Amino acid sequence: MNEALHVIDQAMNLVVLRRDLTEPPADPAEGDKYAIASPASGAWTGREGQIAVLVNGIWHFFTPETGWRLYDQATKQLLVWDGSEWKPLLETEVPQSFGVNTGADSYNRLAVKSDAALLSHDDVTPGSGDMRLVVNKKTQGNTASLIFQTSYSGRAEVGNSGSDALELKASADGAAWVDSLLLDPAGHTFRVTLNGQERSRWTAAGLGIGTLSPTSLLDVNSDRMRLRNPRTPASPTDSGNQGDICWDANFVYVCTAANTWRRAALSTW
């Protein structure tokens, strides 16, 4: 009776030394346990796939049932019997959610509470040396983005929101959002929006300020421009680049070629 209970106990605690042997080892110890590989031979002939346990010098065998779990000490793997072979547990079970230091749910299927998280290139396999984090959406009209929050209230969002353009928007309360930056791959434009109004746009033609359709490298739609600080070139050959413009109380200066300045006098009216 005690031997039978011991055998049952060995079967219930499926921790095997190895699962790649096809015949008994030369010097087995009492309680040694193996998952028999194929093709079995010797004292294990015909026992492929079974569990062999040495009790009182005699090999006892168990046929695993579908769903039995086993730990292989040699490979440090947790496996499950699928009815025909032992497979790594993670290959047979697809978790519906996963939480680290917190609970996950049907909406937040991956939830992590941590001071930091590291995603690094694969230097174990080894990998390519690259590391890409992919956020995929179904269609152009869906959203793929990252949201930054304060006390679980949104403050900034960057990504593709309802289009394939890269967009940055911000919120003061998590409810009302304002667009700030937008990079449109279709139109090859970059837009800056402030207070709900688009203030500048970069296109293939140039930078437009106050206009959405610039026709030169710098196109300003305004009745004035401001250079805040005066500068007086020391001489007509002072250092400068062609096209530089500056001013002081008496003149407007234009650099017409490298280190070559011209000036026009200012007058009152």
XYZ file of N, CA and C in Angstrom:
807
model
N 0.838 -1.197 0.000
C 0.000 0.000 0.000
C 0.874 1.250 0.000
N 1.919 1.268 0.856
C 2.812 2.417 0.917
C 3.519 2.634 -0.416
N 3.902 1.515 -1.066
C 4.563 1.626 -2.366
C 3.615 2.223 -3.397
N 2.362 1.803 -3.365
C 1.372 2.330 -4.309
C 1.177 3.824 -4.109
N 1.094 4.248 -2.831
C 0.933 5.676 -2.553
C 2.156 6.458 -3.015
N 3.330 5.859 -2.834
C 4.554 6.524 -3.262
C 4.575 6.696 -4.777
N 4.143 5.665 -5.490
C 4.103 5.725 -6.947
C 3.131 6.804 -7.404
N 1.951 6.865 -6.752
C 0.952 7.883 -7.103
C 1.511 9.281 -6.847
N 2.228 9.425 -5.711
C 2.813 10.725 -5.385
C 3.827 11.138 -6.442
N 4.616 10.196 -6.908
C 5.599 10.492 -7.941
C 4.922 10.923 -9.236
N 3.800 10.297 -9.542
C 3.085 10.625 -10.774
C 2.440 11.998 -10.694
N 1.976 12.371 -9.500
C 1.282 13.652 -9.354
C 2.253 14.834 -9.392
N 3.500 14.602 -8.981
C 4.499 15.673 -8.977
C 5.426 15.476 -10.174
N 4.974 15.937 -11.336
C 5.688 15.646 -12.570
C 6.864 16.598 -12.775
N 7.961 16.250 -12.108
C 9.230 16.933 -12.321
C 10.211 15.865 -12.768
N 10.614 15.909 -14.042
C 11.476 14.862 -14.580
C 12.896 15.381 -14.728
N 13.839 14.439 -14.686
C 15.241 14.805 -14.875
C 15.525 15.160 -16.328
N 14.956 14.344 -17.232
C 15.167 14.565 -18.662
C 13.968 14.010 -19.423
N 13.863 14.384 -20.682
C 12.818 13.813 -21.533
C 13.362 13.488 -22.928
N 14.689 13.257 -22.999
C 15.296 12.924 -24.282
C 15.935 11.536 -24.294
N 15.736 10.747 -23.216
C 16.304 9.397 -23.166
C 15.336 8.387 -23.773
N 15.886 7.425 -24.489
C 15.063 6.363 -25.082
C 15.206 5.044 -24.331
N 16.148 4.976 -23.391
C 16.333 3.781 -22.572
C 16.802 4.209 -21.188
N 16.669 3.327 -20.183
C 17.033 3.709 -18.819
C 18.498 4.109 -18.716
N 18.824 5.071 -17.844
C 20.224 5.437 -17.625
C 20.964 4.284 -16.958
N 22.284 4.335 -17.019
C 23.087 3.222 -16.500
C 22.957 3.077 -14.994
N 22.944 4.160 -14.254
C 22.902 4.096 -12.791
C 21.789 4.989 -12.250
N 20.539 4.580 -12.406
C 19.436 5.404 -11.907
C 19.372 5.378 -10.386
N 18.879 6.480 -9.815
C 18.704 6.563 -8.368
C 17.229 6.412 -8.027
N 16.975 5.997 -6.786
C 15.601 5.834 -6.314
C 14.831 7.147 -6.481
N 13.665 7.044 -7.084
C 12.821 8.216 -7.285
C 13.084 8.970 -8.571
N 14.108 8.562 -9.330
C 14.373 9.236 -10.603
C 13.164 9.124 -11.522
N 12.936 10.189 -12.257
C 11.742 10.247 -13.095
C 12.132 10.802 -14.462
N 11.611 10.166 -15.527
C 11.934 10.561 -16.893
C 10.682 10.541 -17.758
N 10.655 11.429 -18.747
C 9.661 11.345 -19.819
C 10.347 10.617 -20.967
N 9.807 9.477 -21.373
C 10.492 8.588 -22.309
C 10.365 9.103 -23.739
N 11.520 9.210 -24.415
C 11.549 9.657 -25.802
C 11.367 8.474 -26.745
N 11.259 8.758 -28.027
C 11.052 7.722 -29.048
C 12.290 7.630 -29.939
N 12.678 6.399 -30.358
C 12.050 5.093 -30.089
C 12.594 4.486 -28.799
N 11.709 4.043 -27.923
C 12.125 3.477 -26.635
C 12.727 2.092 -26.827
N 13.676 1.748 -25.927
C 14.332 0.442 -26.016
C 14.671 -0.053 -24.622
N 15.224 -1.275 -24.556
C 15.586 -1.860 -23.275
C 14.370 -2.045 -22.392
N 14.516 -1.712 -21.108
C 13.407 -1.864 -20.160
C 12.265 -0.898 -20.449
N 12.501 0.042 -21.345
C 11.453 1.015 -21.686
C 10.801 0.722 -23.040
N 11.098 -0.389 -23.624
C 10.554 -0.707 -24.946
C 9.028 -0.598 -24.957
N 8.517 0.114 -25.953
C 7.071 0.265 -26.092
C 6.469 1.317 -25.183
N 7.307 2.064 -24.463
C 6.793 3.047 -23.486
C 6.968 4.501 -23.964
N 7.097 4.709 -25.261
C 7.292 6.067 -25.778
C 6.193 7.001 -25.267
N 6.606 8.188 -24.824
C 5.645 9.177 -24.367
C 5.196 9.008 -22.935
N 5.523 7.879 -22.303
C 5.099 7.641 -20.928
C 6.103 8.240 -19.934
N 5.688 8.281 -18.680
C 6.549 8.728 -17.585
C 7.079 7.495 -16.869
N 8.398 7.430 -16.691
C 9.034 6.309 -15.990
C 9.533 6.786 -14.633
N 9.164 6.060 -13.554
C 9.576 6.397 -12.194
C 10.210 5.163 -11.568
N 11.402 5.320 -10.979
C 12.069 4.198 -10.327
C 11.675 4.158 -8.855
N 10.930 3.107 -8.453
C 10.480 2.930 -7.072
C 10.901 1.538 -6.609
N 11.709 1.496 -5.524
C 12.223 0.229 -4.994
C 12.938 -0.579 -6.068
N 13.684 0.115 -6.920
C 14.477 -0.553 -7.937
C 13.691 -1.023 -9.138
N 12.411 -0.707 -9.203
C 11.568 -1.165 -10.312
C 11.014 0.054 -11.054
N 11.052 -0.013 -12.380
C 10.481 1.060 -13.186
C 8.967 0.940 -13.237
N 8.296 2.036 -12.884
C 6.839 2.118 -13.007
C 6.524 3.151 -14.080
N 5.436 2.901 -14.801
C 5.124 3.740 -15.965
C 3.726 4.338 -15.853
N 3.598 5.582 -16.339
C 2.312 6.276 -16.350
C 2.089 6.861 -17.736
N 0.895 6.692 -18.220
C 0.521 7.301 -19.499
C -0.118 8.654 -19.218
N 0.473 9.746 -19.692
C -0.076 11.072 -19.384
C -1.424 11.295 -20.064
N -2.262 12.068 -19.410
C -3.542 12.482 -19.975
C -3.388 13.889 -20.561
N -4.202 14.185 -21.543
C -4.168 15.514 -22.149
C -4.366 16.591 -21.080
N -3.437 17.534 -21.049
C -3.509 18.609 -20.063
C -2.547 18.437 -18.907
N -1.943 17.224 -18.754
C -0.958 17.049 -17.688
C 0.223 18.010 -17.922
N 0.752 18.529 -16.811
C 1.886 19.446 -16.899
C 3.139 18.801 -16.313
N 4.263 19.175 -16.868
C 5.537 18.557 -16.505
C 6.625 19.618 -16.508
N 7.537 19.496 -15.532
C 8.690 20.389 -15.510
C 9.936 19.580 -15.836
N 10.678 20.014 -16.863
C 11.899 19.344 -17.298
C 13.087 20.060 -16.658
N 13.762 19.371 -15.712
C 14.887 19.996 -15.019
C 16.068 20.257 -15.945
N 16.227 19.429 -16.964
C 17.376 19.589 -17.861
C 17.265 20.861 -18.696
N 16.068 21.145 -19.190
C 15.876 22.321 -20.052
C 15.240 23.488 -19.322
N 14.829 23.235 -18.049
C 14.153 24.269 -17.250
C 12.903 24.796 -17.958
N 12.130 23.852 -18.513
C 10.904 24.201 -19.218
C 9.688 23.608 -18.522
N 8.591 24.365 -18.549
C 7.299 23.864 -18.114
C 6.532 23.476 -19.361
N 6.075 22.206 -19.408
C 5.442 21.683 -20.613
C 4.076 21.102 -20.295
N 3.282 20.914 -21.346
C 1.954 20.325 -21.193
C 1.789 19.246 -22.264
N 1.103 18.149 -21.882
C 0.863 17.042 -22.811
C -0.383 17.352 -23.635
N -0.224 17.424 -24.968
C -1.354 17.788 -25.828
C -2.082 16.584 -26.397
N -1.722 15.394 -25.907
C -2.337 14.166 -26.383
C -1.392 13.331 -27.213
N -0.313 13.970 -27.712
C 0.649 13.227 -28.517
C 2.099 13.584 -28.199
N 2.329 14.774 -27.630
C 3.698 15.161 -27.289
C 3.689 16.241 -26.211
N 4.868 16.416 -25.589
C 5.034 17.478 -24.603
C 5.396 18.766 -25.321
N 4.640 19.822 -25.054
C 4.882 21.111 -25.691
C 5.077 22.182 -24.631
N 5.943 23.179 -24.910
C 6.085 24.292 -23.962
C 4.734 24.911 -23.649
N 4.520 25.204 -22.393
C 3.212 25.676 -21.946
C 2.756 26.909 -22.705
N 3.676 27.842 -22.975
C 3.285 29.078 -23.641
C 2.878 28.863 -25.087
N 3.220 27.703 -25.673
C 2.789 27.410 -27.034
C 1.371 26.871 -27.065
N 0.877 26.412 -25.936
C -0.450 25.800 -25.898
C -1.480 26.702 -25.249
N -1.034 27.710 -24.510
C -1.957 28.616 -23.845
C -1.716 30.048 -24.323
N -2.737 30.695 -24.793
C -2.660 32.098 -25.196
C -3.392 32.914 -24.152
N -2.677 33.622 -23.274
C -3.351 34.383 -22.216
C -4.202 35.497 -22.803
N -5.372 35.697 -22.232
C -6.278 36.739 -22.696
C -5.911 38.106 -22.131
N -5.204 38.131 -21.017
C -4.755 39.391 -20.430
C -3.558 39.103 -19.537
N -2.818 40.169 -19.209
C -1.615 39.984 -18.398
C -1.372 41.247 -17.590
N -1.213 41.088 -16.297
C -0.959 42.218 -15.423
C 0.329 42.041 -14.643
N 1.092 43.110 -14.513
C 2.319 43.117 -13.722
C 2.137 44.113 -12.586
N 2.081 43.610 -11.371
C 1.920 44.442 -10.182
C 0.560 45.137 -10.138
N -0.358 44.692 -10.989
C -1.722 45.228 -11.021
C -2.592 44.275 -11.824
N -3.894 44.498 -11.795
C -4.804 43.633 -12.523
C -5.091 44.156 -13.918
N -5.146 43.247 -14.889
C -5.554 43.588 -16.248
C -7.042 43.320 -16.394
N -7.657 43.868 -17.439
C -9.080 43.635 -17.673
C -9.321 43.458 -19.166
N -10.596 43.341 -19.557
C -10.929 43.067 -20.950
C -10.585 44.236 -21.872
N -10.449 45.439 -21.333
C -10.089 46.603 -22.153
C -8.582 46.835 -22.124
N -8.022 46.919 -20.923
C -6.568 47.038 -20.760
C -6.003 45.634 -20.580
N -5.815 44.931 -21.685
C -5.391 43.526 -21.606
C -3.959 43.373 -21.113
N -3.160 44.405 -21.285
C -1.813 44.436 -20.714
C -1.744 45.626 -19.772
N -1.483 45.363 -18.501
C -1.424 46.428 -17.499
C -0.158 46.260 -16.670
N 0.602 47.338 -16.521
C 1.866 47.296 -15.783
C 1.932 48.496 -14.847
N 2.250 48.236 -13.575
C 2.550 49.312 -12.640
C 4.011 49.179 -12.234
N 4.811 50.152 -12.648
C 6.249 50.073 -12.407
C 6.855 51.463 -12.522
N 7.968 51.680 -11.832
C 8.677 52.952 -11.949
C 9.354 53.101 -13.304
N 9.620 51.984 -13.967
C 10.286 52.037 -15.272
C 9.996 50.751 -16.031
N 10.122 50.816 -17.344
C 9.970 49.643 -18.201
C 11.044 49.715 -19.276
N 11.691 48.588 -19.551
C 12.785 48.548 -20.521
C 12.414 47.647 -21.688
N 12.526 48.182 -22.893
C 12.423 47.406 -24.121
C 13.756 47.561 -24.840
N 14.509 46.472 -24.956
C 15.860 46.548 -25.507
C 16.003 45.634 -26.716
N 17.008 45.920 -27.534
C 17.325 45.034 -28.648
C 17.719 43.662 -28.113
N 17.575 42.646 -28.945
C 17.863 41.270 -28.554
C 19.364 41.005 -28.667
N 20.044 40.886 -27.512
C 21.462 40.539 -27.514
C 21.674 39.138 -26.960
N 20.602 38.329 -26.934
C 20.669 36.971 -26.403
C 20.623 35.955 -27.536
N 19.689 36.127 -28.481
C 19.481 35.126 -29.537
C 20.694 34.894 -30.435
N 21.458 35.826 -30.981
C 21.267 37.277 -30.890
C 20.341 37.765 -31.981
N 19.873 39.002 -31.819
C 18.987 39.573 -32.816
C 19.738 40.438 -33.800
N 19.009 41.347 -34.439
C 19.587 42.200 -35.477
C 20.276 43.430 -34.905
N 20.020 43.731 -33.618
C 20.519 44.966 -33.033
C 19.496 46.077 -33.076
N 18.404 45.854 -33.821
C 17.329 46.847 -33.896
C 16.321 46.614 -32.783
N 15.471 47.610 -32.517
C 14.352 47.462 -31.596
C 13.246 48.394 -32.062
N 12.125 47.843 -32.475
C 10.988 48.634 -32.934
C 9.757 48.285 -32.109
N 9.058 49.318 -31.666
C 7.784 49.146 -30.983
C 6.692 49.537 -31.971
N 5.804 48.605 -32.284
C 4.789 48.825 -33.313
C 3.426 49.026 -32.669
N 2.738 50.098 -33.049
C 1.351 50.345 -32.651
C 0.539 50.324 -33.936
N -0.283 49.300 -34.118
C -0.985 49.077 -35.376
C -2.478 49.342 -35.233
N -3.066 49.983 -36.247
C -4.514 50.196 -36.264
C -5.105 49.524 -37.502
N -6.421 49.363 -37.509
C -7.067 48.606 -38.580
C -7.156 49.395 -39.874
N -7.715 50.606 -39.815
C -7.904 51.411 -41.015
C -7.406 52.831 -40.776
N -7.369 53.613 -41.844
C -6.912 54.998 -41.744
C -7.750 55.790 -40.754
N -9.043 55.509 -40.683
C -9.930 56.261 -39.811
C -9.840 55.904 -38.346
N -9.119 54.828 -38.012
C -8.945 54.456 -36.609
C -7.788 55.239 -35.987
N -7.514 54.950 -34.725
C -6.481 55.687 -33.986
C -5.371 54.755 -33.513
N -4.138 55.171 -33.704
C -2.959 54.506 -33.137
C -2.122 55.602 -32.498
N -2.088 55.646 -31.176
C -1.438 56.784 -30.522
C -0.940 56.420 -29.136
N -0.150 57.322 -28.575
C 0.299 57.254 -27.195
C -0.305 58.442 -26.454
N -0.878 58.184 -25.287
C -1.497 59.238 -24.485
C -0.710 59.397 -23.186
N -0.388 60.621 -22.840
C 0.304 60.929 -21.595
C -0.712 61.551 -20.639
N -0.762 61.014 -19.406
C -1.806 61.404 -18.467
C -1.232 61.927 -17.156
N -2.068 62.673 -16.448
C -1.824 63.065 -15.069
C -3.020 62.606 -14.254
N -2.775 61.729 -13.276
C -3.861 61.150 -12.469
C -4.940 60.555 -13.370
N -4.502 59.839 -14.405
C -5.380 59.139 -15.350
C -6.250 60.087 -16.162
N -5.834 61.332 -16.295
C -6.528 62.302 -17.142
C -5.567 62.754 -18.234
N -5.985 62.643 -19.495
C -5.109 62.920 -20.619
C -4.614 64.353 -20.664
N -3.334 64.506 -20.972
C -2.743 65.825 -21.121
C -2.073 66.013 -22.488
N -1.606 64.948 -23.091
C -0.988 65.042 -24.415
C -1.180 63.720 -25.143
N -1.317 63.804 -26.466
C -1.476 62.611 -27.292
C -0.665 62.795 -28.563
N 0.078 61.760 -28.946
C 0.849 61.796 -30.177
C 0.595 60.503 -30.937
N 0.338 60.631 -32.240
C 0.074 59.454 -33.051
C -0.797 59.788 -34.239
N -1.469 58.750 -34.770
C -2.391 58.897 -35.897
C -3.808 58.854 -35.365
N -4.479 59.972 -35.334
C -5.838 60.047 -34.797
C -6.824 60.300 -35.926
N -7.456 59.241 -36.402
C -8.457 59.375 -37.449
C -7.894 59.626 -38.828
N -6.588 59.551 -38.985
C -5.940 59.714 -40.291
C -4.566 59.063 -40.206
N -3.810 59.162 -41.291
C -2.446 58.636 -41.282
C -1.410 59.724 -41.023
N -1.869 60.922 -40.679
C -0.955 62.015 -40.349
C -0.474 61.871 -38.912
N 0.790 62.225 -38.675
C 1.329 62.231 -37.318
C 0.910 63.532 -36.653
N 0.238 63.409 -35.504
C -0.359 64.582 -34.875
C -0.004 64.643 -33.399
N 0.246 65.842 -32.918
C 0.456 66.090 -31.495
C -0.634 67.023 -31.016
N -1.363 66.612 -29.976
C -2.367 67.496 -29.393
C -2.252 67.491 -27.886
N -2.824 68.511 -27.269
C -2.704 68.682 -25.823
C -4.063 69.021 -25.228
N -4.164 68.789 -23.908
C -5.411 69.070 -23.204
C -5.092 69.557 -21.801
N -5.865 70.517 -21.331
C -5.684 71.023 -19.971
C -6.501 70.239 -18.965
N -7.558 69.553 -19.441
C -8.457 68.864 -18.513
C -8.770 67.426 -18.902
N -8.214 66.930 -19.997
C -8.493 65.571 -20.432
C -9.763 65.443 -21.244
N -10.504 66.535 -21.403
C -11.764 66.501 -22.150
C -11.664 67.305 -23.444
N -11.220 68.543 -23.332
C -11.077 69.408 -24.504
C -9.644 69.314 -25.021
N -9.509 68.964 -26.296
C -8.181 68.784 -26.886
C -7.940 69.823 -27.970
N -6.711 70.312 -28.066
C -6.333 71.266 -29.108
C -5.183 70.680 -29.922
N -5.284 70.812 -31.251
C -4.219 70.355 -32.136
C -3.044 71.320 -32.065
N -1.834 70.774 -32.068
C -0.639 71.615 -32.010
C 0.244 71.435 -33.236
N 0.626 70.193 -33.522
C 1.506 69.908 -34.653
C 0.908 68.791 -35.490
N 1.087 68.872 -36.803
C 0.588 67.821 -37.687
C 1.543 67.650 -38.853
N 1.996 66.410 -39.075
C 2.856 66.069 -40.201
C 2.061 65.157 -41.121
N 1.731 65.660 -42.300
C 0.858 64.949 -43.229
C 1.694 64.281 -44.318
N 1.791 62.940 -44.331
C 2.607 62.279 -45.350
C 1.996 62.372 -46.744
N 0.678 62.511 -46.820
C 0.026 62.577 -48.130
C 0.334 63.894 -48.833
N 0.204 64.998 -48.111
C 0.456 66.306 -48.711
C 1.863 66.810 -48.518
N 2.691 66.034 -47.798
C 4.076 66.435 -47.511
C 4.111 67.821 -46.868
N 3.277 68.009 -45.860
C 3.210 69.295 -45.172
C 3.387 69.106 -43.675
N 3.867 70.166 -43.034
C 4.002 70.211 -41.581
C 3.295 71.467 -41.103
N 2.369 71.319 -40.162
C 1.528 72.438 -39.761
C 1.670 72.712 -38.266
N 1.631 73.992 -37.918
C 1.666 74.422 -36.523
C 0.376 75.177 -36.235
N -0.350 74.714 -35.205
C -1.627 75.323 -34.843
C -1.547 75.862 -33.426
N -1.995 77.088 -33.219
C -2.020 77.710 -31.898
C -3.392 78.318 -31.667
N -3.949 78.044 -30.474
C -5.268 78.579 -30.121
C -6.317 78.246 -31.172
N -6.211 77.050 -31.732
C -7.199 76.605 -32.698
C -7.025 77.163 -34.090
N -5.971 77.935 -34.332
C -5.754 78.542 -35.643
C -4.396 78.113 -36.182
N -4.378 77.643 -37.423
C -3.117 77.254 -38.034
C -2.288 78.503 -38.310
N -1.086 78.549 -37.723
C -0.252 79.746 -37.816
C 0.847 79.629 -38.867
N 1.323 78.436 -39.125
C 2.369 78.277 -40.138
C 2.275 76.893 -40.756
N 2.799 76.804 -41.985
C 2.768 75.529 -42.696
C 4.019 75.418 -43.561
N 4.709 74.279 -43.425
C 5.836 73.960 -44.293
C 5.337 73.066 -45.412
N 5.673 73.419 -46.653
C 5.336 72.593 -47.807
C 6.589 72.431 -48.656
N 6.440 71.737 -49.784
C 7.581 71.588 -50.691
C 8.031 72.935 -51.233
N 7.113 73.913 -51.278
C 7.457 75.239 -51.811
C 8.211 76.084 -50.806
N 7.967 75.873 -49.511
C 8.637 76.679 -48.506
C 7.818 76.784 -47.238
N 8.158 77.773 -46.418
C 7.487 77.999 -45.145
C 6.509 79.152 -45.290
N 5.261 78.866 -44.950
C 4.259 79.907 -44.964
C 3.876 80.303 -43.555
N 3.920 81.592 -43.264
C 3.485 82.124 -41.973
C 2.281 83.019 -42.245
N 1.142 82.609 -41.730
C -0.080 83.346 -42.010
C -0.699 82.983 -43.341
N -0.094 82.058 -44.063
C -0.645 81.560 -45.321
C -0.485 80.055 -45.362
N -1.464 79.352 -45.945
C -1.421 77.897 -46.039
C -0.834 77.439 -47.364
N -0.540 78.390 -48.263
C -0.022 78.030 -49.588
C 1.183 78.896 -49.930
N 2.330 78.660 -49.297
C 3.513 79.484 -49.586
C 3.971 79.312 -51.031
N 4.435 80.400 -51.621
C 4.927 80.363 -53.002
C 6.420 80.646 -53.088
N 7.090 80.815 -51.941
C 8.540 80.995 -51.903
C 9.060 80.314 -50.647
N 10.390 80.255 -50.500
C 10.965 79.564 -49.349
C 10.475 80.153 -48.036
N 10.228 81.466 -48.011
C 9.607 82.106 -46.859
C 8.525 83.045 -47.375
N 7.284 82.728 -47.030
C 6.144 83.512 -47.499
C 5.359 83.962 -46.273
N 5.399 85.275 -45.987
C 4.747 85.818 -44.797
C 3.525 86.623 -45.216
N 2.368 86.214 -44.737
C 1.130 86.936 -45.036
C 0.838 87.889 -43.878
N 1.477 89.057 -43.931
C 1.305 90.059 -42.889
C 1.705 91.415 -43.457
N 1.343 92.492 -42.780
C 1.720 93.810 -43.270
C 3.000 94.326 -42.622
N 3.669 93.491 -41.834
C 4.941 93.907 -41.248
C 5.714 92.697 -40.723
N 7.042 92.872 -40.623
C 7.935 91.902 -40.001
C 8.810 92.655 -39.014
N 9.316 91.969 -38.019
C 10.083 92.649 -36.977
C 11.421 91.967 -36.734
N 12.482 92.768 -36.810
C 13.806 92.375 -36.317
C 14.034 93.175 -35.047
N 13.997 92.558 -33.916
C 13.950 93.274 -32.640
C 15.217 94.065 -32.333
N 16.358 93.508 -32.632
C 17.608 94.110 -32.142
C 18.396 94.771 -33.269
N 18.908 95.994 -33.027
C 19.723 96.669 -34.046
C 21.120 96.065 -34.134
N 21.704 96.239 -35.301
C 23.106 95.841 -35.490
C 23.718 96.771 -36.515
N 24.918 97.244 -36.226
C 25.628 98.137 -37.144
C 26.903 97.451 -37.614
N 27.001 97.090 -38.898
C 28.256 96.521 -39.391
C 29.403 97.503 -39.165
N 30.559 96.986 -38.804
C 31.700 97.848 -38.477
C 32.236 98.581 -39.691
N 32.084 97.983 -40.875
C 32.602 98.589 -42.102
C 31.908 97.933 -43.288
N 32.122 98.463 -44.503
C 31.521 97.825 -45.678
C 32.017 96.407 -45.910
N 33.161 96.043 -45.280
C 33.709 94.690 -45.461
C 33.580 93.846 -44.195
N 32.706 94.258 -43.312
C 32.477 93.474 -42.090
C 31.980 92.075 -42.468
N 32.194 91.119 -41.571
C 31.775 89.744 -41.870
C 30.261 89.673 -42.033
N 29.838 88.877 -42.994
C 28.416 88.704 -43.248
C 28.184 87.737 -44.386
N 26.984 87.222 -44.469
C 26.607 86.304 -45.535
C 25.637 86.993 -46.484
N 25.739 86.638 -47.740
C 24.866 87.242 -48.737
C 23.397 87.091 -48.328
N 22.699 88.218 -48.295
C 21.292 88.202 -47.927
C 21.022 88.622 -46.503
N 22.052 88.773 -45.679
C 21.851 89.246 -44.305
C 21.265 90.662 -44.323
N 20.350 90.917 -43.406
C 19.725 92.233 -43.281
C 19.801 92.664 -41.820
N 20.154 93.915 -41.574
C 20.144 94.449 -40.216
C 19.863 95.951 -40.278
N 19.744 96.548 -39.103
C 19.379 97.969 -39.065
C 19.924 98.618 -37.802
N 20.002 99.948 -37.845
C 20.236 100.733 -36.635
C 19.405 102.016 -36.765
N 19.676 102.993 -35.965
C 18.830 104.194 -35.955
C 18.952 105.021 -37.227
N 20.026 104.814 -38.018
C 20.269 105.671 -39.177
C 20.187 104.970 -40.530
N 20.440 103.650 -40.542
C 20.532 102.963 -41.825
C 19.856 101.585 -41.773
N 19.531 101.116 -42.965
C 19.203 99.705 -43.190
C 20.367 99.120 -43.977
N 20.889 97.975 -43.518
C 22.068 97.372 -44.124
C 21.685 96.050 -44.797
N 22.258 95.834 -45.984
C 22.044 94.577 -46.711
C 23.396 94.047 -47.144
N 23.645 92.776 -46.840
C 24.891 92.133 -47.272
C 24.644 91.564 -48.675
N 25.236 92.178 -49.698
C 24.963 91.788 -51.083
C 25.861 90.664 -51.586
N 26.958 90.431 -50.904
C 27.866 89.317 -51.184
C 28.630 89.044 -49.894
N 29.379 87.974 -49.877
C 30.107 87.639 -48.656
C 30.985 88.803 -48.217
N 30.762 89.270 -46.964
C 31.559 90.353 -46.375
C 31.484 91.649 -47.193
N 30.360 91.867 -47.835
C 30.167 93.082 -48.636
C 28.815 93.693 -48.284
N 28.846 94.878 -47.648
C 27.615 95.500 -47.163
C 27.295 96.764 -47.955
N 25.986 96.980 -48.134
C 25.469 98.232 -48.674
C 24.456 98.773 -47.667
N 24.235 100.100 -47.706
C 23.301 100.661 -46.742
C 22.460 101.755 -47.391
N 21.293 101.949 -46.801
C 20.403 103.028 -47.241
C 20.042 103.850 -46.021
N 20.132 105.168 -46.184
C 19.862 106.057 -45.051
C 18.371 106.120 -44.755
N 18.061 106.274 -43.484
C 16.682 106.431 -43.044
C 16.382 107.911 -42.871
N 15.179 108.299 -43.186
C 14.785 109.702 -43.023
C 13.434 109.773 -42.338
N 13.133 110.897 -41.777
C 11.853 111.092 -41.092
C 10.862 111.753 -42.024
N 9.585 111.711 -41.645
C 8.569 112.470 -42.383
C 7.491 112.938 -41.451
